[in-house]
Short mmCIF file of C-alpha atoms and ligand atoms in Angstrom, two decimals:
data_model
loop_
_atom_site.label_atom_id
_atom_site.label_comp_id
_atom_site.label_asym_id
_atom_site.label_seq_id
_atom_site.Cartn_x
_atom_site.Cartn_y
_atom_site.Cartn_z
CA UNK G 1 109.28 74.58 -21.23
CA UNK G 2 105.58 76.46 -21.62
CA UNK G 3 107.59 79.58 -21.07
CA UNK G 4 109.95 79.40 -24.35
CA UNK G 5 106.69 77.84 -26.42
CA UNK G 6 104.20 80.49 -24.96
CA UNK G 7 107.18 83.15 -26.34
CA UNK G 8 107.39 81.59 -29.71
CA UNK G 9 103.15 81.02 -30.58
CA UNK G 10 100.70 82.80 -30.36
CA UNK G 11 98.54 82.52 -27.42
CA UNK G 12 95.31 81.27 -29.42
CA UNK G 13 97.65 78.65 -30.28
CA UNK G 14 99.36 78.26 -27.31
CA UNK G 15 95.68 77.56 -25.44
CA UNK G 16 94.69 75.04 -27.90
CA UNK G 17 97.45 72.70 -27.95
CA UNK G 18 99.59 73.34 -24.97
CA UNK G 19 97.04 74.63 -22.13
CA UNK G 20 95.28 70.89 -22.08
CA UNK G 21 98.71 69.12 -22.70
CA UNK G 22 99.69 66.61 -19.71
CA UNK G 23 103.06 65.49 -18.36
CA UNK G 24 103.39 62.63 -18.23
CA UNK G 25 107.17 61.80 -16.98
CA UNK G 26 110.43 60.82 -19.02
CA UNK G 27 111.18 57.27 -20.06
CA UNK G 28 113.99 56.23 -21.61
CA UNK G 29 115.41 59.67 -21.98
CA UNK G 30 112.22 61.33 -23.92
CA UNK G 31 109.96 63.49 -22.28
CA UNK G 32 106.30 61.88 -22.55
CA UNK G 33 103.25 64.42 -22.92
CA UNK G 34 99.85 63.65 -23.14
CA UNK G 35 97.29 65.09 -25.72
CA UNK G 36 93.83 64.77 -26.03
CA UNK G 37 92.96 62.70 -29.13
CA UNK G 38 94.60 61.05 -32.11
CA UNK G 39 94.00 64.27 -34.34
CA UNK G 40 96.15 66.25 -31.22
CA UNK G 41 99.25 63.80 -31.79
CA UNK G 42 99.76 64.08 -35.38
CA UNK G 43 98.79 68.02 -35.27
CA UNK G 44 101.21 68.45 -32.20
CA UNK G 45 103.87 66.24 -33.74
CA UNK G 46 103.44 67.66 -37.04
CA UNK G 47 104.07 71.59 -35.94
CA UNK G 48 105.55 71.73 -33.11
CA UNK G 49 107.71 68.86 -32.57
CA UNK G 50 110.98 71.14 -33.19
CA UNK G 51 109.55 73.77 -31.07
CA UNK G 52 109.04 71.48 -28.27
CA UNK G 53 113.02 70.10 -28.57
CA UNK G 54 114.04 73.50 -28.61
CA UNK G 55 112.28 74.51 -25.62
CA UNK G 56 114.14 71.43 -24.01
CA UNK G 57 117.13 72.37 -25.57
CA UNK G 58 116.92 75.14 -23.83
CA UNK G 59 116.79 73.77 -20.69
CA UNK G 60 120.10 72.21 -20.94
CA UNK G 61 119.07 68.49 -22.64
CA UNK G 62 121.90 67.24 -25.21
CA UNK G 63 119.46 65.32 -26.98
CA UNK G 64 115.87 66.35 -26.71
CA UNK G 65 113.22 63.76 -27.64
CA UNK G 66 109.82 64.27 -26.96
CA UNK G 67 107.16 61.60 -27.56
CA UNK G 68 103.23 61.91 -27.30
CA UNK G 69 100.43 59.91 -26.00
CA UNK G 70 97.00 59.99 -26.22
CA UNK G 71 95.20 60.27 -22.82
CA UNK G 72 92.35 58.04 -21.94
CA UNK G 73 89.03 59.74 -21.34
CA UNK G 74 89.13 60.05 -17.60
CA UNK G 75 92.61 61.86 -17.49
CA UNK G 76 91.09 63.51 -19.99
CA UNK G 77 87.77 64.97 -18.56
CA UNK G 78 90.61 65.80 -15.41
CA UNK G 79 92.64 68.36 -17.67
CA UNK G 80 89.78 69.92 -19.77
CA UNK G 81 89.62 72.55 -16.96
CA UNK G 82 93.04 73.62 -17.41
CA UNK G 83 92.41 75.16 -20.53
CA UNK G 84 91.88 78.29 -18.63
CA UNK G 85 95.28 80.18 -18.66
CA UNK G 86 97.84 79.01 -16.55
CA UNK G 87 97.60 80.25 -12.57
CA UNK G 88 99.95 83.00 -12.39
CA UNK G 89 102.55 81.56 -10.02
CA UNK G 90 102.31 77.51 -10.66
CA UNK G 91 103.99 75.98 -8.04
CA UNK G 92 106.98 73.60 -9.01
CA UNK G 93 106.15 70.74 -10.59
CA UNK G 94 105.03 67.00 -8.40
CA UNK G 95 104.00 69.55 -5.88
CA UNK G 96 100.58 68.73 -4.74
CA UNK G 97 97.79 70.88 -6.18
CA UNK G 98 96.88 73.47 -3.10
CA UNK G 99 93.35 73.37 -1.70
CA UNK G 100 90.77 75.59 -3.21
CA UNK G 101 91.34 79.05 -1.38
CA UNK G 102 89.13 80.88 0.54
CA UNK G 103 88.32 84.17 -0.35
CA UNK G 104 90.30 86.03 2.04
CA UNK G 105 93.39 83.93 0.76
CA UNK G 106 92.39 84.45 -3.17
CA UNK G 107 95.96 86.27 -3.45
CA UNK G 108 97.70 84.37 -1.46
CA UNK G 109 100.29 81.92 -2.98
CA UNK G 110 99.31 78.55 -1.47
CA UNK G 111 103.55 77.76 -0.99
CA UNK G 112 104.45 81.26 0.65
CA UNK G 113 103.60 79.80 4.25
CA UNK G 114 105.71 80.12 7.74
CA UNK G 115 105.99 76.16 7.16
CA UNK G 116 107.93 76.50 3.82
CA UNK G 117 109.84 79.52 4.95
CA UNK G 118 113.77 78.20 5.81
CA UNK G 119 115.24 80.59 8.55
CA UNK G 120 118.59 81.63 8.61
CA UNK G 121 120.87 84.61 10.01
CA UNK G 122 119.68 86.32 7.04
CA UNK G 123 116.07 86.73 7.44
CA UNK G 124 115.66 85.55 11.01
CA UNK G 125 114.46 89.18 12.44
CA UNK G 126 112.51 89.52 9.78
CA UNK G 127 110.79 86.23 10.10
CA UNK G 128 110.80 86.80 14.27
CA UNK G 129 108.80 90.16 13.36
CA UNK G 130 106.56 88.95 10.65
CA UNK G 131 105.06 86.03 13.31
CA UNK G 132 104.80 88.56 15.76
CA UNK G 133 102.49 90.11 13.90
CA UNK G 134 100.78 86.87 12.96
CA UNK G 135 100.17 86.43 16.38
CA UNK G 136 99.25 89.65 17.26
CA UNK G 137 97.67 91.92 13.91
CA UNK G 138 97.70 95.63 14.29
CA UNK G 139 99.00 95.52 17.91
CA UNK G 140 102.97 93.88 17.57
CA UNK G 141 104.45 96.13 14.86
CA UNK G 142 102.58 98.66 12.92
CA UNK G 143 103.24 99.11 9.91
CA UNK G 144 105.97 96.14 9.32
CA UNK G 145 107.96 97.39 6.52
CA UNK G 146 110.30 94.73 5.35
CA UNK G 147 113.15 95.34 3.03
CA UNK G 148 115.57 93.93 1.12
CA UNK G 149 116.96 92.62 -2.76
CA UNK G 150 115.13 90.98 -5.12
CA UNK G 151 114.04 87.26 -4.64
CA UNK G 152 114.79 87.23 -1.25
CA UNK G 153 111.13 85.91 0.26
CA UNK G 154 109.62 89.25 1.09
CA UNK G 155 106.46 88.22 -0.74
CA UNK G 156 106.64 85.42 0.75
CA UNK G 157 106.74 86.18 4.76
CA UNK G 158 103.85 88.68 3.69
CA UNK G 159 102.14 85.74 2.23
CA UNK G 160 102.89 83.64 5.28
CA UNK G 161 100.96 86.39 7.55
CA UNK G 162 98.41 86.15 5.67
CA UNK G 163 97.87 82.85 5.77
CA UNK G 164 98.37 82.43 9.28
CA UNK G 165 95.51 85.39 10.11
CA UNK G 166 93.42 83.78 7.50
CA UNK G 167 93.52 80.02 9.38
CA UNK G 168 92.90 81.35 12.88
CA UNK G 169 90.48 84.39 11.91
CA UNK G 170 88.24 82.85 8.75
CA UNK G 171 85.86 86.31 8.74
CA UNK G 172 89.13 88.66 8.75
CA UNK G 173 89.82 90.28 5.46
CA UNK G 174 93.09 90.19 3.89
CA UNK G 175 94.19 92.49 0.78
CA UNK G 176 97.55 91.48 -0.99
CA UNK G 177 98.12 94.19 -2.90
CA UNK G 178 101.38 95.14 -5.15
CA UNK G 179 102.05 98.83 -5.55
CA UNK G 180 101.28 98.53 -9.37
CA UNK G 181 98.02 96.91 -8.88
CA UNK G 182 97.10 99.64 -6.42
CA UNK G 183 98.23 102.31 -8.75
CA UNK G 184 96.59 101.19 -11.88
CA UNK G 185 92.81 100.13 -10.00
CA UNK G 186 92.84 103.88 -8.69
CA UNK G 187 93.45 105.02 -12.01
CA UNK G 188 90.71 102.72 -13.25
CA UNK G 189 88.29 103.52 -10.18
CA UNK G 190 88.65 107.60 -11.01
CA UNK G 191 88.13 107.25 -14.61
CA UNK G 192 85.06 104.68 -14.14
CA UNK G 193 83.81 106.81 -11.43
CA UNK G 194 83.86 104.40 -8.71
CA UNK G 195 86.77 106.26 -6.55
CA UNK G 196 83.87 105.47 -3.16
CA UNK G 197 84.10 101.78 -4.02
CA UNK G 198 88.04 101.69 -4.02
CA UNK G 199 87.94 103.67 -0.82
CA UNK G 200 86.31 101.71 0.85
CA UNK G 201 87.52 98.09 -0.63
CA UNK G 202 90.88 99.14 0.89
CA UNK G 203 90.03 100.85 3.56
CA UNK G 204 87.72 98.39 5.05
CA UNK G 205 90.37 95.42 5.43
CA UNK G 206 91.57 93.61 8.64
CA UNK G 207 95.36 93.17 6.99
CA UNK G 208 96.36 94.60 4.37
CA UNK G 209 99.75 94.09 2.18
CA UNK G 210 101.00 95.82 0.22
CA UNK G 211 104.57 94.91 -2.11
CA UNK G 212 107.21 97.05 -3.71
CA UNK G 213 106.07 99.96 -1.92
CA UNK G 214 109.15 101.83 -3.53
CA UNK G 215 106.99 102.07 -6.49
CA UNK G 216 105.22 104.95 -4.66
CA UNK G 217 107.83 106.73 -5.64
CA UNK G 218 107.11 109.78 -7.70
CA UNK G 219 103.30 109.01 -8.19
CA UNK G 220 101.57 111.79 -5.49
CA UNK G 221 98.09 110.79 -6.33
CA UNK G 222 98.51 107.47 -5.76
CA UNK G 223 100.75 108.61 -2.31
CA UNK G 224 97.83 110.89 -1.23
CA UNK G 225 95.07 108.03 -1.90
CA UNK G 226 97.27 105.86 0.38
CA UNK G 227 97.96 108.32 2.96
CA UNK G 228 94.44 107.77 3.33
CA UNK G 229 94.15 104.47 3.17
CA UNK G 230 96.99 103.97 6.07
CA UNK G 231 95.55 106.29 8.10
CA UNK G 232 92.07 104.66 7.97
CA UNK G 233 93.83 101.34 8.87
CA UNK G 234 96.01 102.15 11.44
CA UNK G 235 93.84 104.34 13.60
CA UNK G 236 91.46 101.57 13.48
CA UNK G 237 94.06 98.82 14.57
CA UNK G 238 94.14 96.78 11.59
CA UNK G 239 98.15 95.71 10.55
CA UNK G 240 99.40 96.98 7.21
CA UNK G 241 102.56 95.03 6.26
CA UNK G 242 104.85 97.01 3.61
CA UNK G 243 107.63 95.29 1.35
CA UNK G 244 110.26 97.45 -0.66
CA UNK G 245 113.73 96.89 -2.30
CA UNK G 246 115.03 99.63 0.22
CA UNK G 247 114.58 101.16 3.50
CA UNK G 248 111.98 104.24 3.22
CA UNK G 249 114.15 106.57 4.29
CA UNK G 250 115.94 106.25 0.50
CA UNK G 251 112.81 105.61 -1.38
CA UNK G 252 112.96 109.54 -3.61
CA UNK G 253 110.02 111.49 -4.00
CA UNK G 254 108.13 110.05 -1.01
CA UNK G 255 106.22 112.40 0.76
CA UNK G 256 107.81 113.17 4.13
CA UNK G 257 104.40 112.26 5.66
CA UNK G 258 104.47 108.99 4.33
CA UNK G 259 107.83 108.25 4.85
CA UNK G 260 107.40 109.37 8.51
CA UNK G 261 104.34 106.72 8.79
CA UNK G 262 106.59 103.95 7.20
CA UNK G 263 108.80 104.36 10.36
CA UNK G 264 106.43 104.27 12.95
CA UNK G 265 106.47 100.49 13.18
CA UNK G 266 109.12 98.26 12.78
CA UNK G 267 111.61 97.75 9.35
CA UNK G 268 113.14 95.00 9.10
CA UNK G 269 115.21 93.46 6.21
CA UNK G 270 116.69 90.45 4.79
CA UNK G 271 120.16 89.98 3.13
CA UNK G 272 120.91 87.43 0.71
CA UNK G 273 121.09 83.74 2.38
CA UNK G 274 124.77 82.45 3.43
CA UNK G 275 125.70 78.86 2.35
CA UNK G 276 123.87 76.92 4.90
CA UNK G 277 120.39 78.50 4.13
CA UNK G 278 120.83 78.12 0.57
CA UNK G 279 121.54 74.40 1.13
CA UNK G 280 118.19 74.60 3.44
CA UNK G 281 116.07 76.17 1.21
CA UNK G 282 117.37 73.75 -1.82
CA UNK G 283 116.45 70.42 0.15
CA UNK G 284 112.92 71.87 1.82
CA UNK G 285 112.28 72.19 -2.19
CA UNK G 286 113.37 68.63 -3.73
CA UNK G 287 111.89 67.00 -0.84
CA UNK G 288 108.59 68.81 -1.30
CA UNK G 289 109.04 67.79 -4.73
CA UNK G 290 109.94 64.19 -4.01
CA UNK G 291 113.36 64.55 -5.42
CA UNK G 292 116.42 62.71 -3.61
CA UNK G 293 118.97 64.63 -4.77
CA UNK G 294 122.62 64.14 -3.20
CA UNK G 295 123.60 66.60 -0.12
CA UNK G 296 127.20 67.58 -2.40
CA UNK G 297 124.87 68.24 -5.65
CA UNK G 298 122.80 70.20 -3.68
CA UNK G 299 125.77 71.70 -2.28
CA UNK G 300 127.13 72.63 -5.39
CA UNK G 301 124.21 74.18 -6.47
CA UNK G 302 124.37 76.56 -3.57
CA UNK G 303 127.76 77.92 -4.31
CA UNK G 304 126.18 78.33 -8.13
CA UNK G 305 123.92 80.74 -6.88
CA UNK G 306 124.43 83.12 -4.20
CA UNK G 307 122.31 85.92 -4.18
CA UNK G 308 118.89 85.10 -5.45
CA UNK G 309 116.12 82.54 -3.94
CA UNK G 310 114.03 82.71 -7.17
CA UNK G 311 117.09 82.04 -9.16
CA UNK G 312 118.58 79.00 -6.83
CA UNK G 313 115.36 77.25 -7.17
CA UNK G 314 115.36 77.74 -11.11
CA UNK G 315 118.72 76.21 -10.42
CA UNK G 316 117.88 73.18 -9.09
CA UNK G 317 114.93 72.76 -11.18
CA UNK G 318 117.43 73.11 -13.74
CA UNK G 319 119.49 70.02 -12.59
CA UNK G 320 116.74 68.26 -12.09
CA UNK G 321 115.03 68.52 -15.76
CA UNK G 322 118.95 68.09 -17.41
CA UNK G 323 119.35 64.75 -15.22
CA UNK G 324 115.74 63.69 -16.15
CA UNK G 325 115.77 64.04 -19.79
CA UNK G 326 119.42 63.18 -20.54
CA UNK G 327 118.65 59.64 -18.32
CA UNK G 328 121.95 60.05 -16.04
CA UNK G 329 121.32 60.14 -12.26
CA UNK G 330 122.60 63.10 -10.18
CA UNK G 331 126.01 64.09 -9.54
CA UNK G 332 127.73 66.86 -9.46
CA UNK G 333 129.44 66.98 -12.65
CA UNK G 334 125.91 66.44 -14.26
CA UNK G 335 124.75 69.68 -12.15
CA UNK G 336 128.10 71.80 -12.79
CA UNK G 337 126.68 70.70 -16.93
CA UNK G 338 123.36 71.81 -16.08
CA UNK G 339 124.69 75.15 -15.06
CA UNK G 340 126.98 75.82 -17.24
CA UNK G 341 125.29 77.85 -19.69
CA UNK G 342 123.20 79.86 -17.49
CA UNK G 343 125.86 80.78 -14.64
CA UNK G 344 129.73 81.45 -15.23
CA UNK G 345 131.83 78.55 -14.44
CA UNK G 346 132.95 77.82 -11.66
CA UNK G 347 136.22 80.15 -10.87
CA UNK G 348 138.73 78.73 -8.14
CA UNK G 349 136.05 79.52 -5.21
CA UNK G 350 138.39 81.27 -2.31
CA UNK G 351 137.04 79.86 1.12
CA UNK G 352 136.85 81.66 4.08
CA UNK G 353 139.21 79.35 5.48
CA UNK G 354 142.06 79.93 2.79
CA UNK G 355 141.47 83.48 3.80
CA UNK G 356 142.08 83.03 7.62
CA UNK G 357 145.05 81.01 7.27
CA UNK G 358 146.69 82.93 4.56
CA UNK G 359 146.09 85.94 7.09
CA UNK G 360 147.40 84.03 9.79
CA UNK G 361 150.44 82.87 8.27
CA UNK G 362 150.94 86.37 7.41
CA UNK G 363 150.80 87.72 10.48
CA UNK G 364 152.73 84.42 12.47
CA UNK G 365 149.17 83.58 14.30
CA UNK G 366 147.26 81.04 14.80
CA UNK G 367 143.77 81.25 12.92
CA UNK G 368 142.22 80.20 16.35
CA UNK G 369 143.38 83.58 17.52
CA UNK G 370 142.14 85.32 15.20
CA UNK G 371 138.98 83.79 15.56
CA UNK G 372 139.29 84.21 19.25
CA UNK G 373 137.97 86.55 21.72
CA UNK G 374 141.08 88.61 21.86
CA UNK G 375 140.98 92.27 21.44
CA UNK G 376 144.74 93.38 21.27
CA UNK G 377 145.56 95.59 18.99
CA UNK G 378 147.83 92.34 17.72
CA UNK G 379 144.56 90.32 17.33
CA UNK G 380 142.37 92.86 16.27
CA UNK G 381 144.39 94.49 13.16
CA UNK G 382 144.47 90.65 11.54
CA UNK G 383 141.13 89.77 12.27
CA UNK G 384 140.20 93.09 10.75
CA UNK G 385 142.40 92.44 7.66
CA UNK G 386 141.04 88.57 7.36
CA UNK G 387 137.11 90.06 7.31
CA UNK G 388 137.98 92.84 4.56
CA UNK G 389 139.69 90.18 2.77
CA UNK G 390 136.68 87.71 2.91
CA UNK G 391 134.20 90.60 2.12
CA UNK G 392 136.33 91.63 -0.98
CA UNK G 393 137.06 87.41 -1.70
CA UNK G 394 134.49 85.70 -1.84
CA UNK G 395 130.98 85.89 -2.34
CA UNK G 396 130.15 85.44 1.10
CA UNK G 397 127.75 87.99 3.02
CA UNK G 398 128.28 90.12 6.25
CA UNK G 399 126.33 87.80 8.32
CA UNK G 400 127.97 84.67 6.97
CA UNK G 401 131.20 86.12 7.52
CA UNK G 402 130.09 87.14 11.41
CA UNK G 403 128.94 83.65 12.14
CA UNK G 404 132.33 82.19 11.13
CA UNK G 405 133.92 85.06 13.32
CA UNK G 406 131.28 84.50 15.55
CA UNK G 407 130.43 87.86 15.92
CA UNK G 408 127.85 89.71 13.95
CA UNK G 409 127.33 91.37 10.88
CA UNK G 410 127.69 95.08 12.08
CA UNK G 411 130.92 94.14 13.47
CA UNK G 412 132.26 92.75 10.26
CA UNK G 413 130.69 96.02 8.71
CA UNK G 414 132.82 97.91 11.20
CA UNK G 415 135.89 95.89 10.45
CA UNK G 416 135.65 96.55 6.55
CA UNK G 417 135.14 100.30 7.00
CA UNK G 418 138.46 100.27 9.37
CA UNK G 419 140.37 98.53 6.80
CA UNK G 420 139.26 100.98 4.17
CA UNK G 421 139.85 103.96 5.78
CA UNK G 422 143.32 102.72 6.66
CA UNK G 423 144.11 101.71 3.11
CA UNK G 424 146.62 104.32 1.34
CA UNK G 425 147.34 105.78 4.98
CA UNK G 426 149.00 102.95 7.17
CA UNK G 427 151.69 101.55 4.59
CA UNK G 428 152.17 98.58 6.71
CA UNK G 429 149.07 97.81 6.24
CA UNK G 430 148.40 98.46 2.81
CA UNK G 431 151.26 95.98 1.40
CA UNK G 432 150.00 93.50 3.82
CA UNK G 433 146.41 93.50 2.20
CA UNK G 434 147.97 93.69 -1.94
CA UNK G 435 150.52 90.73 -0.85
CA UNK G 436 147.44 88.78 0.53
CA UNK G 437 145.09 89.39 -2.14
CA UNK G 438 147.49 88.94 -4.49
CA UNK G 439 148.48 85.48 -3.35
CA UNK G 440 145.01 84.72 -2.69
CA UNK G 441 144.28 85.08 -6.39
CA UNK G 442 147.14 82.50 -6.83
CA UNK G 443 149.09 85.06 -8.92
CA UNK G 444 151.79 84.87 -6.74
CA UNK G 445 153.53 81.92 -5.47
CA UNK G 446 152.99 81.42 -1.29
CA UNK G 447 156.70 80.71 -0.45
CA UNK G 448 157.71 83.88 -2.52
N1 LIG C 1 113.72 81.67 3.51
C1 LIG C 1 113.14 81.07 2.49
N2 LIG C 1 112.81 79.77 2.56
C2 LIG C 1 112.25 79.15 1.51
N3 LIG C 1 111.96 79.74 0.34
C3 LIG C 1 112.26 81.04 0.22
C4 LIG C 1 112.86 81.77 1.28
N4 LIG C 1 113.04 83.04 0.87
C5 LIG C 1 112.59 83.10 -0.38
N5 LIG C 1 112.11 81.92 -0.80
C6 LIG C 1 111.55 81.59 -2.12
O1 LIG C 1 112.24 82.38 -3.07
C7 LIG C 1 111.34 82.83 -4.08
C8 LIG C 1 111.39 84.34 -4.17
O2 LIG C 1 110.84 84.88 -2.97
P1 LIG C 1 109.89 86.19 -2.97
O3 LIG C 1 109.05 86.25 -4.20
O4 LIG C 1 109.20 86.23 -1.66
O5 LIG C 1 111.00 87.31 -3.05
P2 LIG C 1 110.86 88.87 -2.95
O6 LIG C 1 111.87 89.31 -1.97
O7 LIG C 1 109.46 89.27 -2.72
O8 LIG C 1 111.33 89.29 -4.39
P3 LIG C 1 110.86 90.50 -5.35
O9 LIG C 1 111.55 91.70 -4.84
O10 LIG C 1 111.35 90.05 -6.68
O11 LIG C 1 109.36 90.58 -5.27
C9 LIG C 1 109.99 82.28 -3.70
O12 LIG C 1 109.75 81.11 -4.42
C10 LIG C 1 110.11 81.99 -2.22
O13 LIG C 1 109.27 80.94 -1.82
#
């Protein structure tokens, strides 16, 4: 809700009437908030009211009431602090507030911990890797360069390190550093003639990370100033951990010496979570925020959103405020509501099941086979043909579809590349993938 106010005020106004604002729950439908004094209510109520039901308009709510209370002293005294801006990564609300952190942890988000971090097929090399170096800094892998889309919890496993180092080593220094921030202090350090300081601020760490390294790309004094900086680290032992949206190999306009350096340790990535993760990840978050939430709405949710962490915990925090503030307990046809105007409805999801025994059928097999161990040419072509078909499907990702094969994502890689290739040359095979797709899309009848 601060979000759509803070776009549509300005931000004097925004700190004087929203930074010290409380919530304090929904009754009866209407979101409560607390202000500071009489002369807040009426001001609030007066000017912003409509702004405020917007915002929760916004958020999915039907019919938006918000109502306002005055605070008594002591609450307060407790928010007058807040006025400050807002932290820059707030965790989700009823989460408790984090303990003040110590100074090698200033940077650290307080929820990016191993403890909070739900492993899956996805990311499980990646975490394996990243507590390796936990355990060991600057002697496991060095550098770890972790890779992978957006909102997939590379910041976070960075984070995790950190915190880890920081609880068993209090004097070690730890720099989290994103590639911008990096660029832009050098810039500031040459033109305020303090380029010795910067040196040796970054060069004088015990683990340093740094994210979206890609954004090296095409800036050589900031690559050179780095070179450096790595070099200085990693002869002296100390781990530098590296996150980028792609392996270095395809970051452009890296230096080849860079690049080279990026390689010497271990890379690492993480694909976008498969069903089961997703449902993970979405129940480690209500219950940290005390939210009992039904397994098939969270379930539901998790189909909704299939690529992006950040995004499937919006989601949920989506359901959560629509539920709240239209009074009508959890279900799933509340949470497809929710959704609906942020993610495309729901199409006629194909399962990976459907798949494998449209295939089979096809082919006069059992699925079982298919799934089996067999490696006959008889086995292997359908099994082939039922992966492709999956891939191309549903929204399901290589290492999902392994696991249900039982076999691992390079082979279903394999199997998709086979299929391709084949594709306009084996005519056999080419009718037998259109006929399945085509009834898997239901636009042709199964008995036809
Ligand atoms: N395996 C996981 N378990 C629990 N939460 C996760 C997991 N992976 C990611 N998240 C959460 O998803 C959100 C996005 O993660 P994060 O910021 O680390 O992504 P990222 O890969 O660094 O993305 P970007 O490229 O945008 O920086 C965070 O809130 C993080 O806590």
């Amino acid at each position: 809700m601060l979000g759509y106010v803070r776009k549509n005020i300005t931000e004097v106004e925004y700190h004087t009437w929203f930074a010290p604002m409380k919530h304090l729950g929904v009754e009866g439908g209407s979101l409560v908030l607390g202000v500071r004094n009489s002369f807040a209510q009426d001001f609030v109520r007066r000017q912003y009211q409509g702004l405020l039901e917007d915002a929760l308009r916004s958020l999915g709510a039907e019919h938006p009431q918000v109502t306002f209370q005055v605070l008594p002293a002591v609450q307060e005294a407790m928010i007058l602090p807040q006025e400050t801006p807002t932290p820059v990564q707030p965790g989700p609300p009823g989460r408790p507030a984090a303990p003040a952190s110590p100074d090698n942890r200033k940077n650290l988000n307080p929820k990016y911990t191993f403890e909070n971090f739900v492993v899956g097929p996805n990311n499980n090399l990646a975490h394996a890797a990243a507590l390796a170096v936990a355990e060991s800094p600057g002697k496991a892998y060095n550098p770890l360069f972790i890779y992978g889309d957006v909102g997939l919890g590379k910041t976070h496993l960075m984070h995790a390190v950190g915190h880890y180092i920081a609880e068993r080593f209090p004097e070690k220094r730890i720099e989290y550093v994103s590639t911008e921030t990096f660029t832009n202090e050098l810039i500031n350090s040459i033109r305020d003639d303090k380029s010795a300081q910067f040196r040796n601020r970054y060069r004088s760490v015990d683990l340093l990370l740094v994210d979206d390294i890609q954004f090296l790309a095409g800036k050589e004094r900031t690559q050179e100033e780095f070179f450096h900086t790595f070099n200085a680290l990693y002869e002296n032992h100390k781990q530098i951990i590296l996150s980028s949206d792609r392996p270095p190999k395809d970051i452009q306009t890296l230096e080849g010496r860079l690049r080279s350096r990026f390689e010497w340790g271990l890379i690492t990535d993480i694909q976008s979570p498969e069903f089961e993760t997703r449902v993970a990840i979405l129940k480690m978050n209500a219950e940290h925020n005390r939210i009992d939430i039904p397994q098939d709405v969270l379930e539901l949710i998790a189909r909704q959103v299939t690529t992006n962490i950040r995004e499937l915990e919006g989601a949920l925090m989506r359901v959560v405020a629509f539920s709240s503030l239209n009074n009508v307990p959890f279900s799933r046809a509340v949470a497809a509501k929710a959704l609906s105007n942020v993610f495309a409805p729901q199409e006629v999801k194909v399962e990976m099941m459907d798949v494998l025994k449209q295939v089979a059928a096809h082919f006069n097999m059992p699925p079982d086979v298919i799934r089996g161990s067999g490696r006959v040419r008889e086995v292997v072509v359908p099994r082939q043909v039922a992966q492709y078909l999956i891939r191309d499907l549903t929204d399901h990702s290589l290492p999902e579809i392994g696991q249900f094969f039982g076999r691992d994502h390079s082979t279903v890689m394999h199997a998709i590349s086979k299929v391709t290739e084949q594709l306009g040359k084996d005519s056999e095979l080419t009718a037998a993938v259109e006929l399945l797709r085509r009834k898997m899309k239901g636009m042709e009848d199964e008995d036809e």
